[in-house]
Amino acid sequence: MNKIKILIRIDDVCPTMNRQTFDRVMGFLDKYGVKALLGVIPDCQDPALAIDEPCKDFWEYVRGLQQDGHTIAMHGYQHTFLTKADGIITRNKISEFAGLSYDNQNERVKRGKQILCQNEIETGVFFAPAHSYDDNTLRALHENGFKYVSDGLSYLPYIRKGVVCLPCRAGGIPTIKGDGYYTAIIHPHEWGMPGKVNAWGQLEYLVSNYRDYIVPFDEYNDRKPSCAVIQKLDEQAYFVARNKIYPLLRKVLKK
């Protein structure tokens, strides 16, 4: 049994995404037999993702990906940022969910799931735009039958408000430092942006060098949830270190 397990997660899958770049990624993964977790936006209204003309066969295409063994996740509802609230694990000050009332969030989750179901896509996995969600989000997800969130900062999975929060500490392609579970987060439409020029090479390196450790979602999600109290403390410690201690150390070291 491998002591390293890597999940490939692709965000922002929608009808107006950069289909050429997305197809390039999927073709590359298919070459190596890699099955990814694909974050589909049910009703994308984000102008930043209006890159190509709407794909007429989008839902048929997504169903085909699911039939090929990829796991579909619901990636928010409309991918619009409605609040400036902090989420449980973020200080982004932008969110589609965090800060909204439970009833509002529940309605958004429900509508998103209805769109997926209408298009014959079933899923129990969710992750939020900008990684931003709060306890009301988790309550709404649980109410609507979602079991997993791929966005936690704890060391091990734990259950919060009835939903398993899966660790996802990397913001992109992770550096494999030894035994453990790693999630590689990919935004194909960003690859032409400044600071993202090495993203394709990083993915190629990860897949070609660690193919034996890359697993589909069901195999990645084989750990039993750990003690919630301990993992919440670990999550908060990691949050503080990432957002306060590390930036301070970087400033000190630059002087």
Short mmCIF file of C-alpha atoms in Angstrom, two decimals:
data_model
loop_
_atom_site.label_atom_id
_atom_site.label_comp_id
_atom_site.label_asym_id
_atom_site.label_seq_id
_atom_site.Cartn_x
_atom_site.Cartn_y
_atom_site.Cartn_z
CA MET A 1 0.00 0.00 0.00
CA ASN A 2 1.40 3.40 -0.99
CA LYS A 3 2.20 5.75 1.88
CA ILE A 4 1.86 8.69 -0.51
CA LYS A 5 -1.48 9.47 -2.13
CA ILE A 6 -2.04 12.37 -4.50
CA LEU A 7 -5.37 13.73 -5.72
CA ILE A 8 -5.59 15.88 -8.85
CA ARG A 9 -8.33 18.51 -8.43
CA ILE A 10 -9.38 20.74 -11.32
CA ASP A 11 -11.41 23.86 -10.53
CA ASP A 12 -13.76 26.13 -12.50
CA VAL A 13 -15.24 23.63 -14.95
CA CYS A 14 -18.07 25.47 -16.72
CA PRO A 15 -19.56 25.94 -20.23
CA THR A 16 -17.51 29.09 -20.97
CA MET A 17 -14.13 27.89 -19.68
CA ASN A 18 -11.05 27.84 -21.90
CA ARG A 19 -11.91 24.53 -23.54
CA GLN A 20 -8.61 24.24 -25.43
CA THR A 21 -6.56 24.43 -22.23
CA PHE A 22 -8.94 22.17 -20.34
CA ASP A 23 -8.87 19.56 -23.10
CA ARG A 24 -5.09 19.71 -23.10
CA VAL A 25 -5.05 18.91 -19.37
CA MET A 26 -7.60 16.12 -19.68
CA GLY A 27 -5.76 14.59 -22.64
CA PHE A 28 -2.53 14.62 -20.66
CA LEU A 29 -4.19 12.98 -17.63
CA ASP A 30 -5.83 10.40 -19.87
CA LYS A 31 -2.43 9.51 -21.32
CA TYR A 32 -1.30 8.48 -17.84
CA GLY A 33 -4.63 6.97 -16.77
CA VAL A 34 -5.16 9.62 -14.10
CA LYS A 35 -8.67 10.21 -12.76
CA ALA A 36 -9.30 13.67 -11.32
CA LEU A 37 -11.75 15.45 -9.05
CA LEU A 38 -13.50 17.98 -11.32
CA GLY A 39 -15.16 21.04 -9.78
CA VAL A 40 -18.20 21.91 -11.90
CA ILE A 41 -19.93 25.28 -11.43
CA PRO A 42 -23.68 24.61 -11.86
CA ASP A 43 -24.70 28.10 -13.06
CA CYS A 44 -21.52 30.08 -13.70
CA GLN A 45 -22.06 33.85 -13.64
CA ASP A 46 -18.43 34.85 -13.09
CA PRO A 47 -17.34 37.20 -15.92
CA ALA A 48 -13.71 36.16 -15.38
CA LEU A 49 -14.66 32.67 -16.57
CA ALA A 50 -16.50 33.87 -19.70
CA ILE A 51 -13.53 32.94 -21.88
CA ASP A 52 -15.05 30.89 -24.71
CA GLU A 53 -18.52 30.82 -26.20
CA PRO A 54 -20.83 28.53 -24.16
CA CYS A 55 -20.18 24.90 -24.99
CA LYS A 56 -23.44 23.44 -26.32
CA ASP A 57 -22.58 19.87 -25.35
CA PHE A 58 -21.19 20.81 -21.94
CA TRP A 59 -23.38 18.59 -19.76
CA GLU A 60 -23.06 15.66 -22.11
CA TYR A 61 -19.30 16.16 -21.96
CA VAL A 62 -19.31 16.24 -18.12
CA ARG A 63 -21.41 13.07 -17.97
CA GLY A 64 -18.88 11.41 -20.25
CA LEU A 65 -16.04 12.42 -17.93
CA GLN A 66 -17.93 10.97 -14.99
CA GLN A 67 -18.54 7.74 -16.88
CA ASP A 68 -14.80 7.59 -17.65
CA GLY A 69 -14.05 7.44 -13.92
CA HIS A 70 -13.50 11.07 -12.99
CA THR A 71 -15.32 12.31 -9.87
CA ILE A 72 -17.53 15.37 -10.20
CA ALA A 73 -17.72 17.89 -7.36
CA MET A 74 -20.00 20.92 -7.09
CA HIS A 75 -17.79 24.00 -7.13
CA GLY A 76 -20.02 26.62 -5.58
CA TYR A 77 -23.24 27.67 -7.27
CA GLN A 78 -22.60 30.68 -9.56
CA HIS A 79 -18.96 31.45 -8.68
CA THR A 80 -19.88 35.00 -7.80
CA PHE A 81 -18.45 36.79 -4.78
CA LEU A 82 -21.23 38.24 -2.66
CA THR A 83 -19.57 39.04 0.67
CA LYS A 84 -16.29 40.26 2.13
CA ALA A 85 -16.47 37.85 5.05
CA ASP A 86 -13.70 35.58 6.24
CA GLY A 87 -14.32 31.87 5.87
CA ILE A 88 -13.30 29.16 8.31
CA ILE A 89 -9.95 28.64 6.60
CA THR A 90 -9.42 31.88 4.65
CA ARG A 91 -8.73 35.57 5.02
CA ASN A 92 -9.57 36.27 1.38
CA LYS A 93 -12.35 38.76 2.17
CA ILE A 94 -14.29 37.42 -0.82
CA SER A 95 -16.85 34.66 -0.70
CA GLU A 96 -19.91 33.27 -2.42
CA PHE A 97 -21.09 31.74 0.85
CA ALA A 98 -19.33 32.82 4.06
CA GLY A 99 -21.20 35.52 5.91
CA LEU A 100 -24.59 34.81 4.32
CA SER A 101 -27.49 33.50 6.41
CA TYR A 102 -28.12 29.77 6.62
CA ASP A 103 -31.36 30.09 4.64
CA ASN A 104 -29.61 31.99 1.85
CA GLN A 105 -26.77 29.50 1.65
CA ASN A 106 -29.11 26.54 1.82
CA GLU A 107 -31.06 27.91 -1.13
CA ARG A 108 -27.88 28.38 -3.17
CA VAL A 109 -26.64 24.88 -2.42
CA LYS A 110 -30.06 23.44 -3.21
CA ARG A 111 -30.31 25.25 -6.56
CA GLY A 112 -26.81 24.17 -7.54
CA LYS A 113 -27.52 20.54 -6.76
CA GLN A 114 -30.83 20.69 -8.66
CA ILE A 115 -29.00 21.86 -11.79
CA LEU A 116 -26.53 19.00 -11.52
CA CYS A 117 -29.32 16.47 -10.95
CA GLN A 118 -31.30 17.82 -13.89
CA ASN A 119 -28.25 17.09 -16.01
CA GLU A 120 -27.84 13.59 -14.56
CA ILE A 121 -24.81 14.45 -12.43
CA GLU A 122 -24.83 13.00 -8.92
CA THR A 123 -22.23 14.03 -6.38
CA GLY A 124 -21.63 14.23 -2.65
CA VAL A 125 -18.47 16.37 -2.94
CA PHE A 126 -18.24 20.17 -2.72
CA PHE A 127 -15.61 22.88 -2.65
CA ALA A 128 -16.24 26.61 -2.54
CA PRO A 129 -14.93 29.41 -4.75
CA ALA A 130 -11.91 31.10 -3.16
CA HIS A 131 -11.85 28.21 -0.63
CA SER A 132 -14.26 30.31 1.45
CA TYR A 133 -17.06 28.76 3.47
CA ASP A 134 -18.37 28.84 7.04
CA ASP A 135 -20.40 26.65 9.39
CA ASN A 136 -23.66 27.67 7.69
CA THR A 137 -22.24 26.42 4.40
CA LEU A 138 -21.45 23.06 5.98
CA ARG A 139 -24.91 22.87 7.56
CA ALA A 140 -26.51 23.58 4.16
CA LEU A 141 -24.31 20.99 2.46
CA HIS A 142 -25.26 18.36 5.03
CA GLU A 143 -28.94 19.24 4.63
CA ASN A 144 -28.64 18.69 0.86
CA GLY A 145 -26.87 15.35 1.04
CA PHE A 146 -23.24 16.40 0.55
CA LYS A 147 -20.71 14.31 2.44
CA TYR A 148 -17.32 15.85 1.69
CA VAL A 149 -15.61 19.22 1.35
CA SER A 150 -12.21 19.24 -0.37
CA ASP A 151 -10.84 22.33 1.34
CA GLY A 152 -9.84 21.71 4.96
CA LEU A 153 -6.56 22.82 6.52
CA SER A 154 -6.33 20.13 9.18
CA TYR A 155 -3.69 17.40 9.06
CA LEU A 156 -6.31 14.62 9.00
CA PRO A 157 -9.96 14.54 7.87
CA TYR A 158 -12.59 15.39 10.46
CA ILE A 159 -16.35 15.84 10.61
CA ARG A 160 -17.76 19.35 11.04
CA LYS A 161 -21.51 20.00 10.96
CA GLY A 162 -22.05 16.52 9.50
CA VAL A 163 -19.61 16.97 6.60
CA VAL A 164 -16.16 15.39 6.27
CA CYS A 165 -13.57 18.14 5.76
CA LEU A 166 -10.71 16.72 3.71
CA PRO A 167 -7.27 18.33 4.08
CA CYS A 168 -6.26 20.48 1.12
CA ARG A 169 -3.32 22.60 2.21
CA ALA A 170 -1.74 23.20 -1.19
CA GLY A 171 -2.75 26.21 -3.25
CA GLY A 172 -1.50 24.66 -6.47
CA ILE A 173 0.90 21.84 -7.34
CA PRO A 174 2.28 20.54 -4.03
CA THR A 175 5.87 19.68 -3.30
CA ILE A 176 6.00 16.02 -2.29
CA LYS A 177 8.09 15.97 0.88
CA GLY A 178 7.44 12.42 2.06
CA ASP A 179 4.62 10.19 3.21
CA GLY A 180 1.18 11.77 3.29
CA TYR A 181 -1.88 12.81 1.34
CA TYR A 182 -1.55 15.66 -1.15
CA THR A 183 -4.08 17.54 -3.29
CA ALA A 184 -2.90 19.29 -6.46
CA ILE A 185 -5.23 22.18 -7.34
CA ILE A 186 -5.31 23.17 -11.00
CA HIS A 187 -6.97 26.21 -12.63
CA PRO A 188 -6.30 25.65 -16.36
CA HIS A 189 -7.75 29.00 -17.44
CA GLU A 190 -5.13 30.85 -15.37
CA TRP A 191 -2.15 29.36 -17.17
CA GLY A 192 -1.66 32.36 -19.42
CA MET A 193 -1.54 34.77 -16.49
CA PRO A 194 1.65 36.26 -14.97
CA GLY A 195 2.98 33.98 -12.27
CA LYS A 196 1.40 30.90 -13.82
CA VAL A 197 3.80 30.33 -16.70
CA ASN A 198 5.33 27.29 -15.01
CA ALA A 199 2.01 25.62 -14.14
CA TRP A 200 1.97 23.24 -17.11
CA GLY A 201 5.53 22.12 -16.44
CA GLN A 202 4.71 21.59 -12.77
CA LEU A 203 1.77 19.36 -13.66
CA GLU A 204 3.88 17.41 -16.15
CA TYR A 205 6.57 16.88 -13.52
CA LEU A 206 4.08 15.77 -10.86
CA VAL A 207 2.28 13.27 -13.06
CA SER A 208 5.32 11.85 -14.81
CA ASN A 209 7.30 11.42 -11.60
CA TYR A 210 4.55 10.42 -9.18
CA ARG A 211 2.05 8.58 -11.39
CA ASP A 212 2.05 5.49 -9.13
CA TYR A 213 0.89 7.63 -6.22
CA ILE A 214 -1.91 9.52 -7.98
CA VAL A 215 -5.30 8.02 -7.13
CA PRO A 216 -8.98 8.74 -7.86
CA PHE A 217 -11.12 10.45 -5.26
CA ASP A 218 -12.67 7.28 -3.84
CA GLU A 219 -9.23 5.81 -3.14
CA TYR A 220 -7.87 9.10 -1.84
CA ASN A 221 -10.78 9.30 0.55
CA ASP A 222 -9.98 6.06 2.39
CA ARG A 223 -9.14 7.49 5.80
CA LYS A 224 -11.53 7.47 8.71
CA PRO A 225 -12.27 10.92 10.14
CA SER A 226 -10.08 11.80 13.11
CA CYS A 227 -10.95 13.52 16.41
CA ALA A 228 -12.72 16.76 15.52
CA VAL A 229 -11.41 18.69 18.53
CA ILE A 230 -7.77 17.87 17.78
CA GLN A 231 -8.11 18.54 14.05
CA LYS A 232 -9.87 21.87 14.60
CA LEU A 233 -6.98 22.96 16.81
CA ASP A 234 -4.50 21.76 14.20
CA GLU A 235 -6.42 23.61 11.48
CA GLN A 236 -6.38 26.85 13.46
CA ALA A 237 -2.68 26.48 14.24
CA TYR A 238 -1.91 25.96 10.56
CA PHE A 239 -4.15 28.92 9.65
CA VAL A 240 -2.32 31.24 12.06
CA ALA A 241 1.09 30.01 10.92
CA ARG A 242 0.27 30.46 7.23
CA ASN A 243 -1.37 33.87 7.54
CA LYS A 244 0.58 35.53 10.37
CA ILE A 245 3.78 33.78 11.38
CA TYR A 246 5.18 32.85 7.95
CA PRO A 247 4.55 36.32 6.42
CA LEU A 248 6.23 37.94 9.42
CA LEU A 249 9.24 35.63 9.11
CA ARG A 250 9.55 36.41 5.40
CA LYS A 251 9.61 40.14 6.16
CA VAL A 252 12.27 39.68 8.84
CA LEU A 253 14.45 37.50 6.60
CA LYS A 254 14.30 40.06 3.76
CA LYS A 255 15.76 42.79 5.98
#
